[in-house]
Amino acid sequence: MLRPERRLLLWLLAAFLVLGAGIGLREPTPPDEPRFAMMAQDMVDTGRWLVPHRGSEIYAEKPPVFMWLQASAYAVVGDLRIAFLLPSLLAGVLTLWLVYDLARRLWGPQAGMAASVALALCLQFGLQAKRAQIDMVVVAMIIGAVWAMGRHLFLGHSPRWMWFGAFLAGLGTVTKGVGFLPLLMLLPAFILERRGALPLPGAPRGPWRVRWSLVLPAFLAGTAVWLAPIAVEVLRNPNPELKAYVAELLFKQTGERYVNAWHHIKPWWYYSEVVASLWLPGALLLPWLVPAWWRRIREGDPVTITLLAWVVMVLLFFSASPGKRGVYIFPALPVLCVAAAPLLGALLERVGVRRILFGYGLFLAALLAVVGLAGLVGPDAWSERLAGSRGIADSDVHTVFLGLLVAGALGLVAVLATRTKRVVPGLLVLTAIVWTSYGLVLRPALDPSSSGRTVMAAVAERLPADAELALVAWTEQMRLQADRPVTDFGFKASGKAQWRSGAIWLAEAPATRWVLARADTVPECVDAAQVIAVGLSNRRAWALVPGMAVAPRCNASDLD
């Protein structure tokens, strides 16, 4: 029998290898990845670290902390294809450790491993850990804050842990606005502490004032990692664009976006769908977990009350906003796994629970195998439709379906070999197969079309070596994949507005200047015979337009 420390080390190493499988084999792909990677690259190349830029415009939708992490990784490893995924990978492994360690300190090593394994098995965790979006990093900060504050609130460790947790919550807030969520845990904890239920029996107890008085300053210190330098820059620099950037980020992209969201509008019950799908297989255990939690709550268990109260507050907080995305409630999942940790061992002794999990494993593996087989031997129209709508090469479509078939077949072997008696090891093997196949086969096969690499390779092939290139109605991946410096005329401006500026730019040197534009935005006045179709990417057709096709033919009225 391995010692808990060695078992933990092997577990985290295995998680690192599975979550890191495929790193360096693909380019950043939508949603979000090309945007953040492009800005991280710009930070390193230009030295503009304080205020991120999306091409010629300031990017005011997210603070720059996540881009700092990507840029730092890029500066160290020198390869953006590796660097852009590193922060999420490391944050995913760190989150697994934090969940383990908090549950271990509360209920022992077995509970710690149960919580960490439960989190790793859930679909949403793998999806986020293998994407270069902000969410995995901010969740690591949120869970780090819960871990640190929980050490003090539950176990009576030094008050410095609570202050450190508040600092992490502040840092999370300037990474993504929801980073403040760990502070909600203080509400039930404060009530329970005043009633004498916290810290747990046997834990040291210090004076109340020492524990709570520095929480707010510690939180503000965390936010000051970005707010302090940007405040100094705003005071020093009278540029109105900079002040508009700060105002939009602090007000429109936070409070207004929450209260009056302008996209991702969903009904109030939307997150029940997320729990029922992305939280599988953990969601299947809720019919057993909820009554067990209720018994613990009725018995006055302060840890269960605090953790579940926090989860409920998080779900209510996001449900109250009209704008909803499945990833928003992701921070609640690791905490729910911690709350379930002392119950999982007994649950897995029940035959009914093991059968439910076994059925889930069979269904997931069979689904992958059936989809893969249908794509390989089914009607050609299906594969052709997929390839035609997304610009995916036939060979890559074949690779995707073959990868699904192999992953599903191997998963079926793993689940059937372990059966219901050892269902958790079987699910772990299945999960490892799914995410390894995803990283090594599926995403690399889809990469040429989804990352814009195929289109930009066609552009590079057709452009003379000394040609200048501009982008109109562009996406971030196109700029990121360009083989030369590019000009843009704003990102948020309308296609017509960008074409008006582009026409002026082309007229200055029509023989050597070209525009890459979304095909549906090319004005009618352009000489269609000279326009070069360069392919599809993300369901959009792209066209390469030489300056000579625009300058002699289009005037200002044609571009209105």
mmCIF file of C-alpha atoms in Angstrom, residues 18 24 73 78 108 129 142 167 178 181 197 213 227 231 242 252 265 276 278 290 412 448 464 493 495 538 547 554:
data_model
loop_
_atom_site.group_PDB
_atom_site.id
_atom_site.type_symbol
_atom_site.label_atom_id
_atom_site.label_comp_id
_atom_site.label_asym_id
_atom_site.label_seq_id
_atom_site.Cartn_x
_atom_site.Cartn_y
_atom_site.Cartn_z
ATOM 1 C CA VAL A 18 -3.510 13.625 -19.084
ATOM 2 C CA GLY A 24 2.014 22.253 -28.383
ATOM 3 C CA ALA A 73 4.836 31.623 -19.982
ATOM 4 C CA GLY A 78 9.375 30.990 -26.334
ATOM 5 C CA GLY A 108 -8.351 12.446 6.327
ATOM 6 C CA ALA A 129 -8.355 22.537 -17.781
ATOM 7 C CA ILE A 142 -11.267 31.025 -5.934
ATOM 8 C CA PHE A 167 -5.880 38.397 -0.850
ATOM 9 C CA VAL A 178 -16.396 36.933 -10.005
ATOM 10 C CA LEU A 181 -17.085 34.951 -4.525
ATOM 11 C CA ALA A 197 -19.744 26.075 16.153
ATOM 12 C CA SER A 213 -10.406 43.074 10.967
ATOM 13 C CA LEU A 227 -5.672 48.456 -9.754
ATOM 14 C CA ALA A 231 -4.561 54.042 -11.144
ATOM 15 C CA LEU A 242 -7.165 55.219 -21.022
ATOM 16 C CA LYS A 252 -19.876 48.288 -17.926
ATOM 17 C CA ILE A 265 -29.477 35.465 -22.281
ATOM 18 C CA ALA A 276 -27.276 17.628 -15.353
ATOM 19 C CA LEU A 278 -21.391 19.105 -17.541
ATOM 20 C CA VAL A 290 -28.667 15.538 -1.039
ATOM 21 C CA LEU A 412 -15.620 0.211 -23.367
ATOM 22 C CA PRO A 448 -6.209 23.838 -39.261
ATOM 23 C CA PRO A 464 3.987 38.504 -52.797
ATOM 24 C CA ALA A 493 -16.216 49.001 -35.833
ATOM 25 C CA GLY A 495 -17.600 46.063 -41.534
ATOM 26 C CA ASN A 538 -15.262 28.705 -38.318
ATOM 27 C CA GLY A 547 -5.706 47.095 -53.772
ATOM 28 C CA CYS A 554 -14.811 52.331 -55.203
#
